[in-house]
Amino acid sequence: MKESAIGQPLGASVASTLEQMNKAGKARKPFFFALDYELQEGIFLADPLGEGANTAGLQFAINGHHTPFVDNYPLPTLRSIRPERQERYTKRFSRIYKALERGDSFLANLTIRTPIELEGGLEAIYAHSHAPYKLLIPERLVCFSPERFIRISGRTIATHPMKGTIDASLPKAAEHLLADYKEGAEHYTIVDLMRNDLNRIARKVRVERFKYLSRIATSRGEILQMSSEVVGELGENWHERIGDLLLELLPAGSISGAPKAKTYAVIREAEEIPRGFYTGICGYYDGRELDSGVLIRYIEQDERGQYYYRSGGGVTINSRCTEEYDECIQKVYLPCQSLS
């Protein structure tokens, strides 16, 4: 059985998903895929945009490629959020920070699960949200992610790690974000990690754009997020190795940390519950090119109908607990409606 980049054996579902991706790529046949963070569950849909395709209710939109969707849902409303007490977050943060002090990690992505109350449902959020990477699994989850994982066009592979956030309404917000030491150190670390990851599967790896800013609308106003672009060149046979190539890069560095194996273990201890598809990836291959996103900006629904918003941020030795906690809460929003 294959292992992931973090050394974890793959479950049969994920192994089967990767194998189907390789076969479809070799035949140049379109497909949609999703892989969870722990590499325990995978989704593979052959030719999901073809005539008569059956996606069992799953909907996706990947930078222009999307399933047909009726959008006559009323605008959803985020009624309230009930974030975990800061004391509980502080305990999680302390576990991460001790690992940083020991040298087990020098960047770890710590996430939380926040109960929320919604008027509307997952379908309504999907219908009204605006994001380059969207996924809906009815009665289970909706995601509206701004972050690309990788894109392959021709033989060029590109990744766009996103690290660094600031309230866009603050005076000189862009200047402050670009000059912030903690955010800058975190961003350098992720760019270096992704460059190293691409070097495992590609040649001529280089940083094309460094620390560029994107403006993102949220229910609490606009935020600025900092990204970089790292590119490399693949061999001609990349189509028949799509699953294998992705496995070499998982989990995504921007939502795990560095070094990956030790940081992954530290995160599991601090967070205590699995992430599932949150911070996993999803994507679409059209027979020529592949595009994929990281599953952040994510709401899940449990069997009782309770909704939870997943959010997080990177922790470094320069992080302050209160600021990291506030950032997690700031990221709880709908991309289509103000908080009522």
CSV table of C-alpha atoms in Angstrom, one decimal:
chain,number,residue,atom,x,y,z
A,1,MET,CA,0.0,0.0,0.0
A,2,LYS,CA,1.3,3.5,-0.8
A,3,GLU,CA,2.0,6.0,1.8
A,4,SER,CA,1.4,9.8,1.9
A,5,ALA,CA,4.0,12.5,2.2
A,6,ILE,CA,3.4,12.4,6.0
A,7,GLY,CA,4.1,8.6,6.1
A,8,GLN,CA,0.5,7.6,6.8
A,9,PRO,CA,-0.9,4.5,5.1
A,10,LEU,CA,-3.7,5.3,2.7
A,11,GLY,CA,-7.2,3.9,3.3
A,12,ALA,CA,-8.6,1.8,0.5
A,13,SER,CA,-11.0,4.5,-0.6
A,14,VAL,CA,-8.2,7.0,-1.2
A,15,ALA,CA,-5.9,4.4,-2.8
A,16,SER,CA,-8.8,3.6,-5.1
A,17,THR,CA,-9.4,7.2,-5.9
A,18,LEU,CA,-5.8,7.9,-6.8
A,19,GLU,CA,-5.7,4.8,-9.0
A,20,GLN,CA,-8.9,5.9,-10.9
A,21,MET,CA,-7.3,9.4,-11.3
A,22,ASN,CA,-4.2,7.8,-12.9
A,23,LYS,CA,-6.3,5.7,-15.2
A,24,ALA,CA,-8.5,8.5,-16.3
A,25,GLY,CA,-5.6,10.8,-16.8
A,26,LYS,CA,-3.8,8.3,-19.0
A,27,ALA,CA,-7.0,8.0,-21.1
A,28,ARG,CA,-7.4,11.9,-21.1
A,29,LYS,CA,-10.9,11.5,-19.7
A,30,PRO,CA,-12.3,14.3,-17.5
A,31,PHE,CA,-13.0,13.7,-13.8
A,32,PHE,CA,-13.7,15.5,-10.5
A,33,PHE,CA,-11.9,14.4,-7.3
A,34,ALA,CA,-11.7,15.3,-3.6
A,35,LEU,CA,-9.3,14.0,-1.0
A,36,ASP,CA,-9.7,14.5,2.8
A,37,TYR,CA,-7.0,15.9,5.0
A,38,GLU,CA,-6.2,12.6,6.8
A,39,LEU,CA,-6.2,10.7,3.5
A,40,GLN,CA,-8.9,8.4,4.7
A,41,GLU,CA,-11.7,9.3,2.2
A,42,GLY,CA,-11.6,10.1,-1.5
A,43,ILE,CA,-14.2,11.0,-4.1
A,44,PHE,CA,-13.9,10.3,-7.8
A,45,LEU,CA,-16.5,11.3,-10.4
A,46,ALA,CA,-15.8,10.2,-14.0
A,47,ASP,CA,-16.9,12.8,-16.6
A,48,PRO,CA,-19.2,14.7,-14.2
A,49,LEU,CA,-20.1,17.4,-16.7
A,50,GLY,CA,-20.9,15.0,-19.5
A,51,GLU,CA,-24.5,14.4,-20.8
A,52,GLY,CA,-26.5,12.4,-18.4
A,53,ALA,CA,-23.9,12.5,-15.7
A,54,ASN,CA,-25.0,11.5,-12.2
A,55,THR,CA,-23.2,13.2,-9.3
A,56,ALA,CA,-25.6,12.0,-6.6
A,57,GLY,CA,-26.3,15.6,-5.6
A,58,LEU,CA,-22.7,16.6,-5.2
A,59,GLN,CA,-22.1,20.0,-6.8
A,60,PHE,CA,-18.8,21.7,-7.7
A,61,ALA,CA,-17.4,24.8,-9.4
A,62,ILE,CA,-13.7,24.8,-10.2
A,63,ASN,CA,-12.6,28.1,-11.9
A,64,GLY,CA,-15.2,28.0,-14.6
A,65,HIS,CA,-16.0,24.3,-14.7
A,66,HIS,CA,-19.2,23.6,-12.8
A,67,THR,CA,-22.1,21.2,-12.5
A,68,PRO,CA,-25.6,22.5,-13.4
A,69,PHE,CA,-27.2,24.1,-10.4
A,70,VAL,CA,-30.6,25.7,-9.7
A,71,ASP,CA,-29.8,28.8,-7.8
A,72,ASN,CA,-33.3,30.0,-6.8
A,73,TYR,CA,-32.5,29.7,-3.1
A,74,PRO,CA,-33.2,32.6,-0.8
A,75,LEU,CA,-30.1,34.5,0.5
A,76,PRO,CA,-28.8,32.7,3.5
A,77,THR,CA,-28.1,34.5,6.8
A,78,LEU,CA,-25.5,33.8,9.4
A,79,ARG,CA,-27.6,34.3,12.6
A,80,SER,CA,-25.0,33.7,15.2
A,81,ILE,CA,-21.6,32.2,16.0
A,82,ARG,CA,-20.6,30.5,19.3
A,83,PRO,CA,-16.8,30.3,19.2
A,84,GLU,CA,-15.0,28.1,21.8
A,85,ARG,CA,-13.9,30.0,24.8
A,86,GLN,CA,-10.5,31.6,24.5
A,87,GLU,CA,-9.3,29.5,27.5
A,88,ARG,CA,-9.9,26.3,25.5
A,89,TYR,CA,-8.1,27.7,22.5
A,90,THR,CA,-5.2,28.8,24.7
A,91,LYS,CA,-4.7,25.1,25.7
A,92,ARG,CA,-4.5,24.1,22.0
A,93,PHE,CA,-2.2,27.0,21.3
A,94,SER,CA,0.0,26.0,24.2
A,95,ARG,CA,0.5,22.5,22.8
A,96,ILE,CA,1.5,23.9,19.5
A,97,TYR,CA,3.8,26.5,21.0
A,98,LYS,CA,5.6,23.9,23.1
A,99,ALA,CA,6.3,21.9,20.0
A,100,LEU,CA,7.7,25.1,18.4
A,101,GLU,CA,9.9,25.7,21.4
A,102,ARG,CA,11.2,22.0,21.2
A,103,GLY,CA,12.0,22.4,17.5
A,104,ASP,CA,9.5,19.8,16.5
A,105,SER,CA,7.9,22.3,14.2
A,106,PHE,CA,8.6,25.9,13.1
A,107,LEU,CA,5.1,26.5,11.6
A,108,ALA,CA,1.8,24.8,12.5
A,109,ASN,CA,-1.7,25.5,11.2
A,110,LEU,CA,-4.1,25.4,14.2
A,111,THR,CA,-7.8,25.2,13.4
A,112,ILE,CA,-11.1,25.3,15.4
A,113,ARG,CA,-14.6,24.1,14.9
A,114,THR,CA,-17.2,26.8,15.6
A,115,PRO,CA,-21.0,26.1,16.1
A,116,ILE,CA,-23.1,28.5,14.0
A,117,GLU,CA,-26.8,29.2,13.4
A,118,LEU,CA,-27.9,29.7,9.9
A,119,GLU,CA,-31.1,30.8,8.2
A,120,GLY,CA,-31.0,28.8,4.9
A,121,GLY,CA,-28.8,25.8,4.3
A,122,LEU,CA,-25.8,24.5,2.6
A,123,GLU,CA,-27.4,24.7,-0.8
A,124,ALA,CA,-28.3,28.3,-0.4
A,125,ILE,CA,-24.7,29.1,0.7
A,126,TYR,CA,-23.3,27.3,-2.3
A,127,ALA,CA,-25.8,29.1,-4.7
A,128,HIS,CA,-24.9,32.6,-3.4
A,129,SER,CA,-21.3,32.3,-2.6
A,130,HIS,CA,-18.6,33.7,-4.9
A,131,ALA,CA,-15.3,31.8,-4.9
A,132,PRO,CA,-13.0,30.1,-7.4
A,133,TYR,CA,-13.3,26.7,-5.7
A,134,LYS,CA,-16.7,25.6,-4.4
A,135,LEU,CA,-18.0,22.2,-3.3
A,136,LEU,CA,-21.3,21.1,-2.0
A,137,ILE,CA,-22.2,17.7,-0.5
A,138,PRO,CA,-25.8,17.9,0.6
A,139,GLU,CA,-26.4,17.5,4.3
A,140,ARG,CA,-22.7,17.2,4.9
A,141,LEU,CA,-20.6,20.2,3.8
A,142,VAL,CA,-20.2,23.3,1.7
A,143,CYS,CA,-16.9,25.0,0.8
A,144,PHE,CA,-16.2,28.3,-0.9
A,145,SER,CA,-12.4,28.5,-1.0
A,146,PRO,CA,-10.2,31.3,-2.4
A,147,GLU,CA,-7.0,29.2,-2.3
A,148,ARG,CA,-5.6,27.3,-5.2
A,149,PHE,CA,-3.7,24.1,-4.4
A,150,ILE,CA,-2.1,23.3,-7.8
A,151,ARG,CA,-2.9,24.0,-11.4
A,152,ILE,CA,-1.2,22.1,-14.3
A,153,SER,CA,-1.4,23.6,-17.8
A,154,GLY,CA,0.8,22.2,-20.6
A,155,ARG,CA,3.7,20.9,-18.5
A,156,THR,CA,3.8,23.8,-16.1
A,157,ILE,CA,2.6,23.1,-12.5
A,158,ALA,CA,1.8,26.1,-10.3
A,159,THR,CA,0.9,26.5,-6.6
A,160,HIS,CA,-0.3,29.6,-4.8
A,161,PRO,CA,0.2,29.2,-1.0
A,162,MET,CA,-1.9,31.8,0.9
A,163,LYS,CA,-0.6,33.0,4.2
A,164,GLY,CA,-1.2,36.3,5.9
A,165,THR,CA,-4.5,38.1,6.6
A,166,ILE,CA,-5.5,41.6,7.6
A,167,ASP,CA,-8.7,43.7,7.9
A,168,ALA,CA,-8.7,45.7,4.7
A,169,SER,CA,-10.4,48.6,6.4
A,170,LEU,CA,-7.5,49.4,8.6
A,171,PRO,CA,-5.3,52.4,7.6
A,172,LYS,CA,-2.5,51.4,5.3
A,173,ALA,CA,-3.6,47.8,5.6
A,174,ALA,CA,-1.6,46.5,2.6
A,175,GLU,CA,1.6,48.2,3.8
A,176,HIS,CA,1.2,46.8,7.3
A,177,LEU,CA,0.6,43.3,6.1
A,178,LEU,CA,3.5,43.3,3.8
A,179,ALA,CA,5.8,44.7,6.5
A,180,ASP,CA,4.5,42.5,9.4
A,181,TYR,CA,7.4,40.4,10.7
A,182,LYS,CA,5.3,37.4,12.0
A,183,GLU,CA,3.2,37.2,8.8
A,184,GLY,CA,6.2,37.6,6.7
A,185,ALA,CA,8.1,34.8,8.5
A,186,GLU,CA,5.1,32.5,8.1
A,187,HIS,CA,4.8,33.3,4.4
A,188,TYR,CA,8.5,32.7,3.8
A,189,THR,CA,8.2,29.3,5.5
A,190,ILE,CA,5.2,28.2,3.4
A,191,VAL,CA,6.7,29.4,0.1
A,192,ASP,CA,9.9,27.5,0.9
A,193,LEU,CA,8.0,24.4,1.9
A,194,MET,CA,5.9,24.5,-1.3
A,195,ARG,CA,9.1,25.1,-3.4
A,196,ASN,CA,10.6,22.0,-1.8
A,197,ASP,CA,7.4,20.0,-2.4
A,198,LEU,CA,7.4,20.9,-6.1
A,199,ASN,CA,11.0,19.9,-6.4
A,200,ARG,CA,10.0,16.3,-5.5
A,201,ILE,CA,7.9,16.0,-8.7
A,202,ALA,CA,9.1,18.9,-11.1
A,203,ARG,CA,12.1,20.6,-12.6
A,204,LYS,CA,13.1,24.2,-12.9
A,205,VAL,CA,11.1,25.1,-9.7
A,206,ARG,CA,11.0,28.9,-9.1
A,207,VAL,CA,9.0,31.6,-7.4
A,208,GLU,CA,7.2,33.6,-10.1
A,209,ARG,CA,5.3,36.1,-7.8
A,210,PHE,CA,6.1,36.8,-4.2
A,211,LYS,CA,3.8,38.2,-1.5
A,212,TYR,CA,1.0,39.6,-3.8
A,213,LEU,CA,-2.3,40.6,-2.1
A,214,SER,CA,-5.9,39.6,-2.9
A,215,ARG,CA,-9.0,41.4,-1.6
A,216,ILE,CA,-11.7,39.1,-0.4
A,217,ALA,CA,-15.2,40.1,0.6
A,218,THR,CA,-16.6,38.6,3.9
A,219,SER,CA,-19.7,39.1,6.0
A,220,ARG,CA,-17.6,41.3,8.3
A,221,GLY,CA,-16.1,43.5,5.6
A,222,GLU,CA,-13.2,42.9,3.2
A,223,ILE,CA,-9.9,41.3,4.2
A,224,LEU,CA,-6.5,41.2,2.4
A,225,GLN,CA,-4.8,37.9,2.0
A,226,MET,CA,-1.2,37.4,1.0
A,227,SER,CA,-0.1,34.8,-1.6
A,228,SER,CA,2.8,33.8,-3.7
A,229,GLU,CA,3.1,31.8,-6.9
A,230,VAL,CA,5.6,28.9,-7.2
A,231,VAL,CA,6.0,27.1,-10.5
A,232,GLY,CA,7.9,24.1,-12.0
A,233,GLU,CA,8.0,21.9,-15.1
A,234,LEU,CA,6.6,18.4,-15.2
A,235,GLY,CA,7.5,15.5,-17.5
A,236,GLU,CA,5.4,14.7,-20.6
A,237,ASN,CA,3.6,11.7,-18.9
A,238,TRP,CA,2.2,13.7,-16.0
A,239,HIS,CA,-1.4,12.9,-17.1
A,240,GLU,CA,-1.1,9.2,-16.3
A,241,ARG,CA,0.5,10.0,-12.9
A,242,ILE,CA,-2.0,12.6,-11.6
A,243,GLY,CA,-2.9,10.7,-8.4
A,244,ASP,CA,0.7,9.9,-7.6
A,245,LEU,CA,1.8,13.5,-8.1
A,246,LEU,CA,-0.9,14.8,-5.8
A,247,LEU,CA,0.0,12.3,-3.2
A,248,GLU,CA,3.6,13.6,-3.1
A,249,LEU,CA,2.3,17.1,-2.3
A,250,LEU,CA,-0.3,16.2,0.4
A,251,PRO,CA,-1.2,17.5,2.9
A,252,ALA,CA,-1.1,21.0,1.5
A,253,GLY,CA,1.7,22.9,3.2
A,254,SER,CA,-0.4,26.0,3.9
A,255,ILE,CA,-2.8,24.2,6.1
A,256,SER,CA,-0.4,21.8,7.8
A,257,GLY,CA,3.0,23.3,8.4
A,258,ALA,CA,6.7,22.5,8.4
A,259,PRO,CA,8.3,20.0,8.7
A,260,LYS,CA,5.2,18.1,7.6
A,261,ALA,CA,5.4,14.8,9.4
A,262,LYS,CA,6.1,16.1,12.9
A,263,THR,CA,3.8,19.1,12.5
A,264,TYR,CA,1.0,16.8,11.3
A,265,ALA,CA,1.3,14.8,14.6
A,266,VAL,CA,1.4,18.0,16.7
A,267,ILE,CA,-1.8,19.2,15.0
A,268,ARG,CA,-3.6,16.0,15.6
A,269,GLU,CA,-2.8,16.1,19.3
A,270,ALA,CA,-3.8,19.8,19.7
A,271,GLU,CA,-7.0,19.7,17.7
A,272,GLU,CA,-8.2,16.4,19.1
A,273,ILE,CA,-10.8,15.7,16.4
A,274,PRO,CA,-10.3,14.8,12.7
A,275,ARG,CA,-10.6,17.5,10.1
A,276,GLY,CA,-12.2,15.2,7.4
A,277,PHE,CA,-12.5,17.0,4.1
A,278,TYR,CA,-11.7,20.4,5.8
A,279,THR,CA,-8.3,21.4,4.5
A,280,GLY,CA,-8.3,18.6,2.1
A,281,ILE,CA,-8.4,19.3,-1.7
A,282,CYS,CA,-10.8,19.1,-4.6
A,283,GLY,CA,-10.2,19.6,-8.3
A,284,TYR,CA,-11.3,19.0,-11.9
A,285,TYR,CA,-9.3,17.6,-14.8
A,286,ASP,CA,-10.8,18.3,-18.3
A,287,GLY,CA,-8.6,15.9,-20.3
A,288,ARG,CA,-5.9,18.6,-20.9
A,289,GLU,CA,-5.4,20.6,-17.7
A,290,LEU,CA,-6.0,20.2,-14.0
A,291,ASP,CA,-7.0,22.8,-11.4
A,292,SER,CA,-7.5,22.3,-7.7
A,293,GLY,CA,-8.3,24.2,-4.5
A,294,VAL,CA,-7.7,23.8,-0.8
A,295,LEU,CA,-10.9,23.1,1.1
A,296,ILE,CA,-10.9,26.1,3.4
A,297,ARG,CA,-13.8,28.5,4.1
A,298,TYR,CA,-15.8,25.5,5.1
A,299,ILE,CA,-19.1,24.7,6.8
A,300,GLU,CA,-20.1,21.2,7.8
A,301,GLN,CA,-23.4,19.7,9.0
A,302,ASP,CA,-23.7,16.9,11.5
A,303,GLU,CA,-26.3,14.2,11.7
A,304,ARG,CA,-28.5,16.3,14.0
A,305,GLY,CA,-28.5,19.2,11.6
A,306,GLN,CA,-26.1,21.4,13.6
A,307,TYR,CA,-23.8,23.5,11.5
A,308,TYR,CA,-20.1,24.1,12.2
A,309,TYR,CA,-17.7,26.6,10.7
A,310,ARG,CA,-14.0,25.4,10.4
A,311,SER,CA,-11.3,28.1,10.5
A,312,GLY,CA,-7.7,28.4,11.5
A,313,GLY,CA,-4.3,30.1,11.1
A,314,GLY,CA,-0.6,29.5,11.1
A,315,VAL,CA,1.3,29.6,14.5
A,316,THR,CA,5.0,30.4,14.7
A,317,ILE,CA,7.3,31.2,17.6
A,318,ASN,CA,6.4,34.9,17.1
A,319,SER,CA,2.7,34.3,17.4
A,320,ARG,CA,0.5,35.7,20.1
A,321,CYS,CA,-2.4,33.6,21.3
A,322,THR,CA,-5.0,36.3,21.4
A,323,GLU,CA,-4.2,37.5,17.9
A,324,GLU,CA,-4.4,34.0,16.5
A,325,TYR,CA,-7.7,33.3,18.3
A,326,ASP,CA,-9.1,36.6,16.9
A,327,GLU,CA,-8.0,35.6,13.4
A,328,CYS,CA,-9.8,32.3,13.6
A,329,ILE,CA,-13.0,34.1,14.6
A,330,GLN,CA,-12.6,36.7,11.9
A,331,LYS,CA,-12.6,34.0,9.2
A,332,VAL,CA,-16.1,32.8,10.2
A,333,TYR,CA,-18.2,34.4,7.6
A,334,LEU,CA,-20.6,33.9,4.7
A,335,PRO,CA,-19.3,35.3,1.3
A,336,CYS,CA,-22.8,36.5,0.4
A,337,GLN,CA,-24.5,38.1,3.4
A,338,SER,CA,-23.8,40.4,6.3
A,339,LEU,CA,-24.1,39.1,9.9
A,340,SER,CA,-27.6,39.9,11.0
